[in-house]
């Protein structure tokens, strides 16, 4: 059998425990004073560091190349693990990992919550869905105008059964809340109308404006998605002018604002890497970023602005020749046919068991069936706590078992599905991280950093205390070494 890294109680019996401490992220420090007045944060969803390097090499006159040339580029940056839009965004906004934020995935499981529409009686435990499925109408560009409250998980709070809104889901505050508490203007653009209420922060008051046209209302094709991205780009330009997203009223130029681009994500999933569609998608983002830079210059704010570019997730695999398909129908047998409350598999496996006492049996079976799922790393039970993911015996959002498979493994037999995210391999997690500004000297840094360091860095740039972020206090998240 191939070598497998196991972190669980079965490792002691099998004598195959291989623990390696995670590489510590490189840290910096806040300067005594900063001249930054505006920080812009953009996620090019799906973009890998390798994609960025190839694009800049091919197009040295691009906006992306100029941003790299006028700031600090980190070539060894990791996004969240698992790599999904929800934990990826929370990493950037809070400075915390899922163990701290409680945000693992946009569709997840919580042993302490109750089923949508229920009266919070009976045994707790429910799937938590924070996607377009909680819109009133996901086919409408405005999501139908509000949240479908009947689709929200329920929480028993002070004896009352209440819906849990997305902004109430994280366990820690975010940078927008900190900025607003100091009287600063904040704004953000994202992809799902109701679900990205999560960006408002735990008090629901973190954003001066949240702009969330529903991406599920447009065809999942590169052309329509570029048009969708242009809605975000127009919002960015209006914010630079001190107006709201639609340019209808004055809100003041935000001190911190941004959002994401989706076309690269769609191109990778639909067509693959490399492809003309992917080049078209990156070109469109580059054009939008060029307009943002020009807008800052026209507004006279460029010299006091910092632009941060990263990605909340990569998509795997980049190399389509690596694809190894696994029929997800075999997974119950792989885990010993124990009862499973929730399964999430894209290019990794995450499982909540109906009975946590079955963890040993399920993990042992997964180890015995490793070749069937191309398993390389297994975390189970106490092993999850040891590995830093949290304790499933105490935290209702930590799965009982997780495993990572070989690069290229897709738990999907549909040949049209060629790239996904959600795992822990390099193509899932190695994303760009650029901090660009006339205020910074050009640097190319190769040490390991994480996107969790973005949040405290932004507060540092604005002259605020990063320790006002609860996740920074809990995890000791450091600012990026940019000064």
Short mmCIF file of C-alpha atoms in Angstrom, two decimals:
data_model
loop_
_atom_site.label_atom_id
_atom_site.label_comp_id
_atom_site.label_asym_id
_atom_site.label_seq_id
_atom_site.Cartn_x
_atom_site.Cartn_y
_atom_site.Cartn_z
CA UNK A 1 0.00 0.00 0.00
CA UNK A 2 1.19 3.53 -0.76
CA UNK A 3 2.31 5.80 2.08
CA UNK A 4 -0.56 7.58 3.79
CA UNK A 5 -0.38 10.29 6.43
CA UNK A 6 -2.87 9.56 9.18
CA UNK A 7 -3.84 11.71 12.11
CA UNK A 8 -6.33 9.73 14.17
CA UNK A 9 -6.64 7.21 16.95
CA UNK A 10 -6.12 4.36 14.50
CA UNK A 11 -2.60 5.57 13.81
CA UNK A 12 -1.32 4.37 17.19
CA UNK A 13 -2.52 0.86 16.45
CA UNK A 14 -1.26 0.79 12.88
CA UNK A 15 2.05 2.45 13.59
CA UNK A 16 1.81 4.78 10.61
CA UNK A 17 1.31 8.15 12.25
CA UNK A 18 3.10 10.87 10.31
CA UNK A 19 2.71 14.32 11.79
CA UNK A 20 4.39 17.34 10.27
CA UNK A 21 4.00 20.76 11.82
CA UNK A 22 2.53 23.35 9.52
CA UNK A 23 4.95 25.95 8.21
CA UNK A 24 4.44 29.11 10.21
CA UNK A 25 3.35 32.10 8.18
CA UNK A 26 5.89 34.89 7.93
CA UNK A 27 4.93 37.92 9.98
CA UNK A 28 5.50 41.64 9.75
CA UNK A 29 4.64 44.59 11.97
CA UNK A 30 2.60 47.77 11.75
CA UNK A 31 4.47 51.04 11.17
CA UNK A 32 4.00 53.85 13.68
CA UNK A 33 2.28 55.90 10.98
CA UNK A 34 0.76 55.15 7.59
CA UNK A 35 -0.23 57.41 4.72
CA UNK A 36 -2.81 54.99 3.34
CA UNK A 37 -6.34 56.39 3.23
CA UNK A 38 -8.02 53.72 1.10
CA UNK A 39 -7.50 49.96 0.84
CA UNK A 40 -9.08 48.01 -2.01
CA UNK A 41 -9.37 44.23 -1.73
CA UNK A 42 -10.14 42.08 -4.77
CA UNK A 43 -10.52 38.32 -5.10
CA UNK A 44 -10.06 36.83 -8.56
CA UNK A 45 -11.87 33.63 -7.66
CA UNK A 46 -10.14 30.51 -8.95
CA UNK A 47 -6.87 32.18 -9.92
CA UNK A 48 -3.70 30.32 -8.94
CA UNK A 49 -0.33 31.89 -8.33
CA UNK A 50 0.89 29.87 -11.33
CA UNK A 51 -1.86 31.40 -13.50
CA UNK A 52 -0.77 34.88 -12.47
CA UNK A 53 2.90 34.17 -13.16
CA UNK A 54 2.13 32.80 -16.63
CA UNK A 55 -0.16 35.71 -17.47
CA UNK A 56 2.36 38.35 -16.44
CA UNK A 57 5.14 36.60 -18.37
CA UNK A 58 2.96 36.58 -21.49
CA UNK A 59 1.62 40.11 -20.98
CA UNK A 60 4.22 42.27 -19.24
CA UNK A 61 2.29 45.43 -20.16
CA UNK A 62 -0.85 44.27 -18.35
CA UNK A 63 -2.36 45.97 -15.32
CA UNK A 64 -1.64 42.90 -13.22
CA UNK A 65 2.02 43.12 -14.22
CA UNK A 66 2.13 46.79 -13.30
CA UNK A 67 0.53 46.10 -9.91
CA UNK A 68 3.11 43.42 -9.19
CA UNK A 69 5.81 45.84 -10.29
CA UNK A 70 4.65 48.49 -7.84
CA UNK A 71 4.26 46.52 -4.65
CA UNK A 72 4.87 43.32 -2.76
CA UNK A 73 4.14 39.96 -4.39
CA UNK A 74 3.91 36.84 -2.24
CA UNK A 75 4.43 33.73 -4.35
CA UNK A 76 3.81 31.18 -1.59
CA UNK A 77 0.43 32.21 -0.21
CA UNK A 78 -2.27 29.80 0.95
CA UNK A 79 -5.99 30.40 1.14
CA UNK A 80 -8.26 28.59 3.59
CA UNK A 81 -8.38 24.84 4.09
CA UNK A 82 -10.87 23.69 2.89
CA UNK A 83 -10.67 26.09 -0.05
CA UNK A 84 -14.18 27.38 -0.62
CA UNK A 85 -15.71 30.80 -1.11
CA UNK A 86 -17.14 31.03 2.41
CA UNK A 87 -14.06 30.06 4.48
CA UNK A 88 -11.84 31.78 1.92
CA UNK A 89 -13.68 35.06 2.30
CA UNK A 90 -13.79 34.75 6.07
CA UNK A 91 -10.03 34.17 6.13
CA UNK A 92 -9.46 37.46 4.32
CA UNK A 93 -12.01 39.46 6.31
CA UNK A 94 -11.53 38.08 9.84
CA UNK A 95 -7.95 36.82 10.00
CA UNK A 96 -9.13 33.39 11.13
CA UNK A 97 -9.26 29.77 10.01
CA UNK A 98 -12.44 27.63 10.13
CA UNK A 99 -11.54 26.39 13.62
CA UNK A 100 -12.00 29.99 14.79
CA UNK A 101 -14.59 31.44 12.41
CA UNK A 102 -16.79 28.34 12.43
CA UNK A 103 -17.20 28.82 8.68
CA UNK A 104 -16.12 25.74 6.75
CA UNK A 105 -18.17 25.79 3.55
CA UNK A 106 -21.20 27.51 2.03
CA UNK A 107 -23.14 24.24 2.36
CA UNK A 108 -22.15 22.52 5.58
CA UNK A 109 -23.50 20.76 8.68
CA UNK A 110 -24.01 21.86 12.27
CA UNK A 111 -24.85 19.39 15.02
CA UNK A 112 -26.36 22.14 17.21
CA UNK A 113 -28.75 23.84 14.77
CA UNK A 114 -32.21 22.80 13.63
CA UNK A 115 -33.76 22.14 10.25
CA UNK A 116 -35.14 25.13 8.28
CA UNK A 117 -38.83 25.61 8.93
CA UNK A 118 -38.76 23.56 12.14
CA UNK A 119 -39.82 24.55 15.65
CA UNK A 120 -36.46 23.53 17.14
CA UNK A 121 -37.80 20.39 18.75
CA UNK A 122 -36.32 16.93 18.51
CA UNK A 123 -32.66 16.14 18.01
CA UNK A 124 -30.56 19.01 16.62
CA UNK A 125 -28.37 18.68 13.55
CA UNK A 126 -28.96 20.12 10.11
CA UNK A 127 -27.38 21.03 6.80
CA UNK A 128 -26.64 24.76 6.65
CA UNK A 129 -27.14 26.17 3.16
CA UNK A 130 -25.85 29.66 2.38
CA UNK A 131 -25.98 29.85 -1.41
CA UNK A 132 -28.43 31.21 -3.98
CA UNK A 133 -30.87 28.68 -2.54
CA UNK A 134 -31.74 31.11 0.26
CA UNK A 135 -32.74 33.85 -2.21
CA UNK A 136 -36.41 34.56 -2.76
CA UNK A 137 -35.73 34.09 -6.49
CA UNK A 138 -32.21 33.02 -7.53
CA UNK A 139 -33.06 33.54 -11.21
CA UNK A 140 -33.55 37.26 -10.59
CA UNK A 141 -30.47 39.50 -10.73
CA UNK A 142 -31.55 40.96 -7.38
CA UNK A 143 -32.27 37.54 -5.87
CA UNK A 144 -35.95 38.36 -5.59
CA UNK A 145 -35.17 41.27 -3.32
CA UNK A 146 -34.62 39.57 0.02
CA UNK A 147 -33.85 36.40 1.96
CA UNK A 148 -36.08 33.34 1.96
CA UNK A 149 -36.25 33.05 5.73
CA UNK A 150 -37.90 29.62 5.54
CA UNK A 151 -34.68 28.26 3.98
CA UNK A 152 -32.46 29.35 6.88
CA UNK A 153 -31.31 26.96 9.61
CA UNK A 154 -32.92 27.52 12.98
CA UNK A 155 -31.29 28.19 16.33
CA UNK A 156 -32.73 27.79 19.81
CA UNK A 157 -31.77 31.04 21.53
CA UNK A 158 -33.02 32.06 24.97
CA UNK A 159 -35.82 29.57 24.62
CA UNK A 160 -36.92 30.94 21.24
CA UNK A 161 -36.64 29.17 17.88
CA UNK A 162 -35.22 31.71 15.43
CA UNK A 163 -33.75 31.72 11.91
CA UNK A 164 -29.97 32.05 11.74
CA UNK A 165 -29.04 34.68 9.15
CA UNK A 166 -25.73 34.46 7.29
CA UNK A 167 -24.16 37.38 9.17
CA UNK A 168 -24.93 35.56 12.44
CA UNK A 169 -23.14 32.41 11.30
CA UNK A 170 -19.47 33.43 11.90
CA UNK A 171 -18.17 33.29 15.46
CA UNK A 172 -15.84 36.30 15.20
CA UNK A 173 -16.02 39.87 13.92
CA UNK A 174 -14.54 41.12 10.66
CA UNK A 175 -12.48 44.06 9.45
CA UNK A 176 -15.52 45.94 8.15
CA UNK A 177 -17.02 45.98 11.64
CA UNK A 178 -13.78 47.35 13.06
CA UNK A 179 -13.59 50.03 10.38
CA UNK A 180 -17.22 51.07 10.89
CA UNK A 181 -16.69 51.29 14.65
CA UNK A 182 -14.14 54.01 13.87
CA UNK A 183 -16.55 55.90 11.64
CA UNK A 184 -15.09 54.74 8.32
CA UNK A 185 -17.08 54.09 5.15
CA UNK A 186 -16.99 50.47 3.93
CA UNK A 187 -18.35 48.68 0.87
CA UNK A 188 -18.26 45.18 -0.62
CA UNK A 189 -19.53 43.39 -3.76
CA UNK A 190 -20.18 39.65 -3.90
CA UNK A 191 -22.02 36.94 -5.81
CA UNK A 192 -25.13 35.74 -3.94
CA UNK A 193 -27.79 38.22 -2.87
CA UNK A 194 -28.87 36.73 0.46
CA UNK A 195 -25.90 34.54 1.40
CA UNK A 196 -23.28 37.29 1.35
CA UNK A 197 -25.05 39.05 4.14
CA UNK A 198 -22.22 37.17 5.89
CA UNK A 199 -19.85 39.98 4.84
CA UNK A 200 -21.73 42.46 7.05
CA UNK A 201 -20.14 40.89 10.12
CA UNK A 202 -21.60 39.41 13.26
CA UNK A 203 -23.53 42.54 14.23
CA UNK A 204 -24.92 43.00 10.73
CA UNK A 205 -23.62 46.59 10.70
CA UNK A 206 -20.15 46.28 9.17
CA UNK A 207 -20.92 47.58 5.70
CA UNK A 208 -22.02 51.02 4.58
CA UNK A 209 -23.07 49.27 1.37
CA UNK A 210 -23.27 45.63 0.31
CA UNK A 211 -23.79 45.12 -3.44
CA UNK A 212 -24.77 41.56 -4.30
CA UNK A 213 -26.26 40.94 -7.74
CA UNK A 214 -27.15 37.25 -8.00
CA UNK A 215 -24.69 35.34 -10.19
CA UNK A 216 -27.04 32.35 -10.40
CA UNK A 217 -29.30 34.52 -12.55
CA UNK A 218 -26.80 34.50 -15.45
CA UNK A 219 -25.74 31.53 -17.63
CA UNK A 220 -22.69 29.64 -16.36
CA UNK A 221 -20.58 30.67 -19.34
CA UNK A 222 -17.55 32.93 -19.65
CA UNK A 223 -19.19 35.67 -21.74
CA UNK A 224 -22.22 36.25 -19.49
CA UNK A 225 -20.00 35.99 -16.41
CA UNK A 226 -17.71 38.71 -17.75
CA UNK A 227 -20.81 40.87 -18.14
CA UNK A 228 -21.72 40.01 -14.55
CA UNK A 229 -18.21 40.92 -13.36
CA UNK A 230 -18.63 44.28 -15.05
CA UNK A 231 -21.47 45.02 -12.62
CA UNK A 232 -18.96 44.65 -9.79
CA UNK A 233 -16.38 46.70 -11.67
CA UNK A 234 -18.89 49.52 -12.19
CA UNK A 235 -19.62 49.45 -8.46
CA UNK A 236 -15.90 49.76 -7.69
CA UNK A 237 -15.64 52.80 -9.98
CA UNK A 238 -18.69 54.42 -8.42
CA UNK A 239 -17.29 53.86 -4.93
CA UNK A 240 -14.04 55.52 -5.99
CA UNK A 241 -16.17 58.55 -6.95
CA UNK A 242 -17.77 58.51 -3.51
CA UNK A 243 -21.10 57.26 -4.84
CA UNK A 244 -23.11 54.13 -4.07
CA UNK A 245 -22.74 51.01 -6.24
CA UNK A 246 -25.29 52.21 -8.80
CA UNK A 247 -23.97 55.77 -8.85
CA UNK A 248 -27.23 57.21 -7.59
CA UNK A 249 -26.22 58.88 -4.32
CA UNK A 250 -23.16 60.02 -2.39
CA UNK A 251 -21.85 57.80 0.41
CA UNK A 252 -18.25 59.02 0.52
CA UNK A 253 -15.19 57.21 -0.78
CA UNK A 254 -14.88 54.03 1.32
CA UNK A 255 -11.75 53.60 3.39
CA UNK A 256 -11.90 49.88 2.68
CA UNK A 257 -13.85 48.30 -0.16
CA UNK A 258 -13.70 45.69 -2.88
CA UNK A 259 -15.25 42.47 -4.07
CA UNK A 260 -14.65 39.59 -6.43
CA UNK A 261 -14.48 38.54 -10.07
CA UNK A 262 -16.06 35.28 -11.23
CA UNK A 263 -15.13 34.80 -14.90
CA UNK A 264 -11.84 33.01 -14.18
CA UNK A 265 -13.64 30.59 -11.90
CA UNK A 266 -16.16 29.76 -14.63
CA UNK A 267 -13.51 29.40 -17.34
CA UNK A 268 -11.47 26.96 -15.27
CA UNK A 269 -14.49 24.82 -14.47
CA UNK A 270 -16.02 24.88 -17.94
CA UNK A 271 -13.03 24.78 -20.26
CA UNK A 272 -9.87 24.20 -18.25
CA UNK A 273 -6.29 25.44 -18.04
CA UNK A 274 -4.81 26.59 -20.34
CA UNK A 275 -7.55 27.75 -22.69
CA UNK A 276 -8.61 30.71 -24.77
CA UNK A 277 -11.59 31.11 -22.47
CA UNK A 278 -9.36 31.40 -19.41
CA UNK A 279 -7.15 33.96 -21.15
CA UNK A 280 -10.27 35.92 -22.08
CA UNK A 281 -11.45 35.81 -18.49
CA UNK A 282 -8.15 37.03 -17.04
CA UNK A 283 -8.00 39.74 -19.71
CA UNK A 284 -11.42 40.98 -18.62
CA UNK A 285 -10.32 41.17 -14.99
CA UNK A 286 -7.12 42.94 -16.03
CA UNK A 287 -9.14 45.51 -17.96
CA UNK A 288 -11.38 46.13 -14.96
CA UNK A 289 -8.39 46.54 -12.66
CA UNK A 290 -6.91 49.01 -15.13
CA UNK A 291 -10.09 51.07 -14.90
CA UNK A 292 -9.88 50.95 -11.11
CA UNK A 293 -6.30 52.27 -11.16
CA UNK A 294 -7.28 55.01 -13.61
CA UNK A 295 -10.28 55.86 -11.45
CA UNK A 296 -8.10 56.25 -8.38
CA UNK A 297 -5.74 58.51 -10.30
CA UNK A 298 -8.63 60.61 -11.63
CA UNK A 299 -9.99 60.98 -8.10
CA UNK A 300 -6.58 62.04 -6.81
CA UNK A 301 -6.48 59.16 -4.34
CA UNK A 302 -4.08 56.74 -6.03
CA UNK A 303 -1.00 57.90 -4.13
CA UNK A 304 -2.73 57.16 -0.82
CA UNK A 305 -4.37 53.89 -1.87
CA UNK A 306 -3.35 50.26 -1.46
CA UNK A 307 -4.67 47.55 -3.78
CA UNK A 308 -4.65 43.97 -2.50
CA UNK A 309 -5.31 41.15 -4.96
CA UNK A 310 -5.75 37.50 -4.05
CA UNK A 311 -8.22 34.65 -4.51
CA UNK A 312 -10.52 32.94 -2.04
CA UNK A 313 -9.91 29.60 -3.74
CA UNK A 314 -8.09 27.88 -6.55
CA UNK A 315 -9.64 25.18 -8.74
CA UNK A 316 -8.13 21.73 -9.10
CA UNK A 317 -6.60 20.30 -11.12
CA UNK A 318 -4.83 22.84 -13.33
CA UNK A 319 -3.49 19.96 -15.41
CA UNK A 320 -6.44 18.04 -16.86
CA UNK A 321 -4.23 15.02 -17.55
CA UNK A 322 -4.14 14.45 -13.78
CA UNK A 323 -7.89 13.83 -13.52
CA UNK A 324 -8.80 10.62 -11.71
CA UNK A 325 -12.54 10.15 -11.30
CA UNK A 326 -14.11 8.40 -8.33
CA UNK A 327 -17.78 7.51 -8.27
CA UNK A 328 -19.12 9.08 -5.05
CA UNK A 329 -21.58 6.19 -4.78
CA UNK A 330 -18.77 4.02 -3.37
CA UNK A 331 -18.10 6.31 -0.40
CA UNK A 332 -20.53 4.71 2.07
CA UNK A 333 -18.79 1.37 1.55
CA UNK A 334 -15.36 3.01 1.76
CA UNK A 335 -16.35 4.27 5.22
CA UNK A 336 -17.60 0.89 6.36
CA UNK A 337 -21.28 1.56 5.66
CA UNK A 338 -21.73 3.52 8.87
CA UNK A 339 -24.62 5.97 9.01
CA UNK A 340 -23.55 9.38 7.67
CA UNK A 341 -25.43 12.61 8.39
CA UNK A 342 -23.60 14.73 5.82
CA UNK A 343 -21.00 14.19 3.12
CA UNK A 344 -19.08 16.81 1.17
CA UNK A 345 -16.82 15.64 -1.63
CA UNK A 346 -15.36 17.60 -4.52
CA UNK A 347 -11.65 16.77 -4.53
CA UNK A 348 -11.49 15.83 -0.84
CA UNK A 349 -13.80 14.05 1.58
CA UNK A 350 -15.49 15.51 4.67
CA UNK A 351 -17.99 13.50 6.71
CA UNK A 352 -20.31 14.03 9.66
CA UNK A 353 -21.31 10.67 11.13
CA UNK A 354 -24.74 10.04 12.59
CA UNK A 355 -23.02 8.33 15.51
CA UNK A 356 -19.62 9.68 16.48
CA UNK A 357 -18.87 6.37 18.15
CA UNK A 358 -18.51 4.97 14.60
CA UNK A 359 -15.47 7.16 13.90
CA UNK A 360 -12.91 4.42 14.58
CA UNK A 361 -14.74 1.95 12.34
CA UNK A 362 -15.19 4.45 9.51
CA UNK A 363 -11.59 5.71 9.63
CA UNK A 364 -10.20 2.18 9.73
CA UNK A 365 -12.32 1.26 6.72
CA UNK A 366 -11.22 4.37 4.82
CA UNK A 367 -7.60 3.46 5.47
CA UNK A 368 -8.19 -0.09 4.25
CA UNK A 369 -9.87 1.25 1.10
CA UNK A 370 -7.35 4.02 0.48
CA UNK A 371 -6.58 2.98 -3.09
CA UNK A 372 -10.23 3.24 -4.12
CA UNK A 373 -10.28 6.96 -3.35
CA UNK A 374 -6.57 7.74 -4.02
CA UNK A 375 -6.27 8.72 -0.35
CA UNK A 376 -3.08 10.46 0.79
CA UNK A 377 -4.00 12.01 4.14
CA UNK A 378 -6.62 11.04 6.71
CA UNK A 379 -7.79 13.01 9.73
CA UNK A 380 -10.32 11.52 12.13
CA UNK A 381 -11.69 12.15 15.61
CA UNK A 382 -9.01 13.35 17.99
CA UNK A 383 -6.66 13.55 15.02
CA UNK A 384 -8.58 16.54 13.70
CA UNK A 385 -7.86 18.41 16.91
CA UNK A 386 -4.19 17.42 16.80
CA UNK A 387 -3.95 18.70 13.23
CA UNK A 388 -5.45 22.04 14.20
CA UNK A 389 -8.90 21.67 12.64
CA UNK A 390 -10.84 21.55 15.90
CA UNK A 391 -12.41 18.87 18.06
CA UNK A 392 -15.51 17.16 16.61
CA UNK A 393 -16.43 16.01 20.11
CA UNK A 394 -16.81 19.64 21.21
CA UNK A 395 -17.34 21.76 18.10
CA UNK A 396 -20.63 21.05 16.26
CA UNK A 397 -19.19 22.25 12.94
CA UNK A 398 -16.04 20.12 12.86
CA UNK A 399 -16.51 16.94 10.78
CA UNK A 400 -15.73 13.53 12.23
CA UNK A 401 -13.54 12.44 9.32
CA UNK A 402 -11.70 14.27 6.55
CA UNK A 403 -9.39 12.94 3.89
CA UNK A 404 -7.37 14.38 1.06
CA UNK A 405 -6.84 12.44 -2.13
CA UNK A 406 -4.11 12.61 -4.74
CA UNK A 407 -3.98 15.73 -6.93
CA UNK A 408 -6.45 15.42 -9.78
CA UNK A 409 -8.94 13.24 -7.92
CA UNK A 410 -12.53 14.30 -8.59
CA UNK A 411 -15.45 12.69 -6.81
CA UNK A 412 -17.59 13.11 -9.89
CA UNK A 413 -18.15 10.85 -12.89
CA UNK A 414 -19.53 13.58 -15.16
CA UNK A 415 -16.85 14.25 -17.82
CA UNK A 416 -18.10 17.82 -18.16
CA UNK A 417 -16.84 18.57 -14.66
CA UNK A 418 -13.11 19.17 -15.00
CA UNK A 419 -12.13 21.38 -12.06
CA UNK A 420 -13.44 21.91 -8.54
CA UNK A 421 -12.32 23.36 -5.23
CA UNK A 422 -12.70 22.49 -1.60
CA UNK A 423 -9.61 20.43 -0.88
CA UNK A 424 -6.15 20.91 0.56
CA UNK A 425 -3.81 20.28 -2.35
CA UNK A 426 -1.62 22.91 -4.00
CA UNK A 427 -4.06 23.67 -6.82
CA UNK A 428 -6.78 24.30 -4.25
CA UNK A 429 -4.82 26.61 -2.02
CA UNK A 430 -1.81 28.31 -3.68
CA UNK A 431 -3.31 31.65 -4.67
CA UNK A 432 -1.86 35.02 -5.68
CA UNK A 433 -1.29 37.67 -3.06
CA UNK A 434 -0.27 41.13 -4.22
CA UNK A 435 -0.13 44.25 -2.06
CA UNK A 436 0.41 47.14 -4.46
CA UNK A 437 0.78 50.85 -3.76
CA UNK A 438 2.98 53.86 -4.48
CA UNK A 439 3.56 53.78 -0.73
CA UNK A 440 5.42 50.45 -0.94
CA UNK A 441 8.72 49.33 -2.40
CA UNK A 442 8.73 46.54 -4.96
CA UNK A 443 9.43 43.14 -3.40
CA UNK A 444 9.02 39.53 -4.45
CA UNK A 445 8.75 37.33 -1.39
CA UNK A 446 8.83 33.54 -1.39
CA UNK A 447 8.23 32.74 2.28
CA UNK A 448 4.98 31.11 3.30
CA UNK A 449 2.10 33.44 4.13
CA UNK A 450 -1.65 32.99 4.42
CA UNK A 451 -4.66 34.98 3.28
CA UNK A 452 -5.71 35.24 6.93
CA UNK A 453 -2.96 37.86 7.19
CA UNK A 454 -4.86 40.18 4.85
CA UNK A 455 -7.37 41.33 7.49
CA UNK A 456 -4.89 42.56 10.10
CA UNK A 457 -2.75 44.08 7.34
CA UNK A 458 -5.68 46.16 6.09
CA UNK A 459 -6.40 47.49 9.57
CA UNK A 460 -2.71 48.20 10.04
CA UNK A 461 -2.63 50.17 6.77
CA UNK A 462 -5.59 52.26 7.92
CA UNK A 463 -3.92 53.05 11.22
CA UNK A 464 -6.23 50.78 13.20
CA UNK A 465 -5.31 48.10 15.72
CA UNK A 466 -5.37 44.58 14.19
CA UNK A 467 -6.07 43.22 17.67
CA UNK A 468 -9.59 44.59 17.41
CA UNK A 469 -10.20 41.49 15.29
CA UNK A 470 -11.26 38.64 17.54
CA UNK A 471 -9.64 35.99 15.32
CA UNK A 472 -6.34 37.86 15.46
CA UNK A 473 -6.49 37.71 19.25
CA UNK A 474 -7.38 34.01 19.23
CA UNK A 475 -4.90 32.83 16.59
CA UNK A 476 -2.20 35.47 16.87
CA UNK A 477 -2.52 36.25 13.15
CA UNK A 478 0.30 38.52 12.02
CA UNK A 479 0.29 41.33 9.48
CA UNK A 480 1.99 40.65 6.16
CA UNK A 481 5.68 41.64 5.94
CA UNK A 482 5.20 44.51 3.50
CA UNK A 483 6.87 47.41 5.29
#
